[in-house]
Short mmCIF file of N, CA and C in Angstrom, two decimals:
data_model
loop_
_atom_site.label_atom_id
_atom_site.label_comp_id
_atom_site.label_asym_id
_atom_site.label_seq_id
_atom_site.Cartn_x
_atom_site.Cartn_y
_atom_site.Cartn_z
N MET A 1 118.29 46.83 -6.04
CA MET A 1 117.57 47.53 -7.44
C MET A 1 116.50 48.27 -6.94
N ASP A 2 115.92 47.85 -5.63
CA ASP A 2 114.63 48.81 -5.40
C ASP A 2 115.31 50.14 -4.72
N THR A 3 116.43 50.03 -4.14
CA THR A 3 117.12 51.19 -3.65
C THR A 3 117.68 52.11 -4.82
N GLU A 4 117.92 51.71 -5.87
CA GLU A 4 118.38 52.40 -6.88
C GLU A 4 117.25 52.93 -7.60
N LEU A 5 116.21 52.45 -7.66
CA LEU A 5 114.90 52.75 -8.38
C LEU A 5 114.65 53.92 -7.51
N ALA A 6 114.56 53.89 -6.15
CA ALA A 6 114.01 54.79 -5.12
C ALA A 6 114.99 56.07 -5.22
N GLN A 7 116.25 56.05 -5.38
CA GLN A 7 117.29 57.08 -5.36
C GLN A 7 116.87 57.69 -6.85
N LEU A 8 116.80 57.08 -7.92
CA LEU A 8 116.50 57.66 -9.30
C LEU A 8 115.10 58.60 -9.17
N GLU A 9 114.15 57.80 -8.40
CA GLU A 9 112.90 58.53 -8.44
C GLU A 9 112.90 59.76 -7.63
N ALA A 10 113.72 59.73 -6.67
CA ALA A 10 113.87 60.94 -5.82
C ALA A 10 114.73 62.07 -6.55
N GLN A 11 115.67 61.79 -7.37
CA GLN A 11 116.40 62.55 -8.27
C GLN A 11 115.61 63.23 -9.03
N LEU A 12 114.51 62.30 -9.94
CA LEU A 12 113.77 62.88 -10.77
C LEU A 12 112.84 63.71 -10.27
N GLU A 13 112.32 63.50 -9.11
CA GLU A 13 111.15 64.42 -8.33
C GLU A 13 112.02 65.58 -8.19
N HIS A 14 113.24 65.65 -7.70
CA HIS A 14 113.81 66.70 -7.29
C HIS A 14 114.12 67.71 -8.52
N LEU A 15 114.48 66.99 -9.79
CA LEU A 15 114.60 67.73 -11.14
C LEU A 15 113.45 68.28 -11.55
N ILE A 16 112.34 67.68 -11.18
CA ILE A 16 111.00 68.13 -11.88
C ILE A 16 110.73 69.58 -10.99
N SER A 17 110.75 69.12 -9.82
CA SER A 17 110.48 70.29 -8.73
C SER A 17 111.45 71.67 -9.27
N HIS A 18 112.80 71.20 -9.46
CA HIS A 18 113.37 72.29 -9.88
C HIS A 18 113.16 73.14 -11.14
N TYR A 19 112.83 72.07 -12.12
CA TYR A 19 112.43 72.68 -13.25
C TYR A 19 111.12 73.57 -13.14
N GLU A 20 110.02 73.25 -12.27
CA GLU A 20 108.97 73.99 -12.26
C GLU A 20 109.10 75.41 -11.45
N ARG A 21 110.10 75.24 -10.68
CA ARG A 21 110.45 76.56 -9.97
C ARG A 21 111.22 77.40 -10.84
N LEU A 22 112.03 76.86 -11.56
CA LEU A 22 112.52 77.80 -12.58
C LEU A 22 111.90 78.35 -13.68
N LYS A 23 110.91 77.35 -14.04
CA LYS A 23 109.91 77.91 -15.01
C LYS A 23 109.08 79.02 -14.67
N ALA A 24 108.59 78.97 -13.15
CA ALA A 24 107.72 79.94 -12.65
C ALA A 24 108.69 81.28 -12.55
N ASP A 25 109.90 81.05 -12.01
CA ASP A 25 110.89 82.36 -12.12
C ASP A 25 110.95 83.03 -13.34
N ASN A 26 111.00 82.10 -14.38
CA ASN A 26 111.24 82.66 -15.83
C ASN A 26 110.04 83.51 -16.03
N ALA A 27 108.78 82.95 -15.85
CA ALA A 27 107.50 83.67 -16.13
C ALA A 27 107.48 84.90 -15.40
N ALA A 28 107.92 84.93 -14.21
CA ALA A 28 107.82 86.11 -13.52
C ALA A 28 108.87 87.16 -13.92
N LEU A 29 110.05 86.63 -14.32
CA LEU A 29 111.18 87.68 -14.80
C LEU A 29 110.47 88.06 -16.31
N ARG A 30 110.08 87.30 -17.16
CA ARG A 30 109.45 87.91 -18.18
C ARG A 30 108.67 88.93 -18.13
N GLY A 31 107.57 88.84 -17.01
CA GLY A 31 106.56 89.93 -16.71
C GLY A 31 107.27 91.17 -16.29
N ARG A 32 108.29 90.88 -15.57
CA ARG A 32 109.02 92.08 -14.99
C ARG A 32 109.67 92.83 -16.02
N VAL A 33 110.22 92.11 -17.12
CA VAL A 33 110.75 92.80 -18.25
C VAL A 33 109.81 93.46 -18.90
N VAL A 34 108.70 93.06 -19.28
CA VAL A 34 107.43 93.59 -19.78
C VAL A 34 107.25 95.02 -19.09
N GLN A 35 107.15 94.77 -17.93
CA GLN A 35 106.89 95.99 -16.90
C GLN A 35 107.75 97.07 -17.01
N LEU A 36 109.24 96.82 -16.91
CA LEU A 36 110.25 97.74 -16.87
C LEU A 36 110.48 98.16 -18.24
N GLU A 37 109.97 97.77 -19.26
CA GLU A 37 110.30 98.18 -20.86
C GLU A 37 109.07 99.23 -20.91
N GLY A 38 107.94 99.07 -20.33
CA GLY A 38 106.91 100.04 -20.39
C GLY A 38 107.36 101.14 -19.55
N GLU A 39 107.77 100.97 -18.52
CA GLU A 39 108.25 102.03 -17.60
C GLU A 39 109.44 103.07 -18.35
N ASN A 40 110.40 102.22 -18.92
CA ASN A 40 111.38 102.80 -19.53
C ASN A 40 111.11 103.66 -20.83
N ARG A 41 109.83 103.44 -21.33
CA ARG A 41 109.35 104.03 -22.53
C ARG A 41 108.64 105.28 -21.96
N ARG A 42 107.91 105.22 -20.80
CA ARG A 42 107.38 106.34 -20.32
C ARG A 42 108.39 107.37 -19.86
N LEU A 43 109.63 106.79 -19.06
CA LEU A 43 110.54 107.70 -18.64
C LEU A 43 111.12 108.38 -19.88
N SER A 44 111.47 107.64 -20.90
CA SER A 44 112.03 108.15 -22.16
C SER A 44 111.19 109.35 -22.55
N ASP A 45 109.82 109.14 -22.50
CA ASP A 45 109.26 110.08 -23.22
C ASP A 45 109.15 111.51 -22.43
N LYS A 46 109.28 111.26 -21.01
CA LYS A 46 109.15 112.49 -20.24
C LYS A 46 110.50 113.02 -20.42
N VAL A 47 111.60 112.37 -20.57
CA VAL A 47 113.09 113.09 -20.74
C VAL A 47 112.91 113.84 -21.86
N ARG A 48 112.38 113.28 -23.05
CA ARG A 48 112.11 113.63 -24.39
C ARG A 48 111.13 115.07 -24.36
N VAL A 49 110.23 115.09 -23.54
CA VAL A 49 109.30 116.42 -23.29
C VAL A 49 110.13 117.44 -22.65
N ALA A 50 110.80 117.01 -21.43
CA ALA A 50 111.46 117.83 -20.95
C ALA A 50 112.74 118.59 -21.50
N ALA A 51 113.59 117.75 -22.28
CA ALA A 51 114.58 118.26 -23.26
C ALA A 51 113.97 119.27 -24.21
N ASP A 52 112.59 119.02 -24.82
CA ASP A 52 111.93 119.77 -25.72
C ASP A 52 111.72 121.25 -25.12
N ARG A 53 111.15 121.11 -23.94
CA ARG A 53 110.74 122.36 -23.38
C ARG A 53 112.05 123.33 -22.83
N LEU A 54 113.07 122.45 -22.35
CA LEU A 54 114.33 123.02 -22.08
C LEU A 54 114.87 123.88 -23.41
N GLU A 55 114.77 123.20 -24.52
CA GLU A 55 115.27 123.66 -25.50
C GLU A 55 114.50 124.97 -26.21
N GLY A 56 113.22 124.86 -26.14
CA GLY A 56 112.31 125.98 -26.29
C GLY A 56 112.67 127.25 -25.46
N LEU A 57 112.77 126.99 -23.99
CA LEU A 57 113.19 128.09 -23.11
C LEU A 57 114.60 128.66 -23.50
N LEU A 58 115.49 127.90 -23.80
CA LEU A 58 116.97 128.31 -24.26
C LEU A 58 116.78 129.20 -25.51
N ASP A 59 115.80 128.92 -26.39
CA ASP A 59 115.52 129.57 -27.73
C ASP A 59 115.00 130.84 -27.31
N LYS A 60 114.53 131.10 -26.34
CA LYS A 60 113.79 132.27 -25.93
C LYS A 60 114.66 133.39 -25.25
N LEU A 61 115.78 132.82 -24.70
CA LEU A 61 116.77 133.63 -23.92
C LEU A 61 117.54 134.54 -24.94
N PRO A 62 117.78 135.70 -24.75
CA PRO A 62 118.51 136.66 -25.44
C PRO A 62 120.04 136.00 -25.47
N GLU A 63 120.51 136.22 -26.68
CA GLU A 63 121.99 135.76 -26.99
C GLU A 63 122.84 136.78 -26.34
N ALA A 64 123.91 136.39 -25.71
CA ALA A 64 124.82 137.19 -25.05
C ALA A 64 125.66 137.66 -26.02
#
């Protein structure tokens, strides 16, 4: 019986450790998602500005 309890305790400790590691990984990934979403917005804005500038330049070209 003591052996079984010791095994269950070891398994429980392993599960708790695994849970804590996954919880920390999840928090880190959520932070990374927020960071990448912000970067994506900034890059989208840059592309939009570049497209607007290009469109303006194209409008200034004489038509052939």
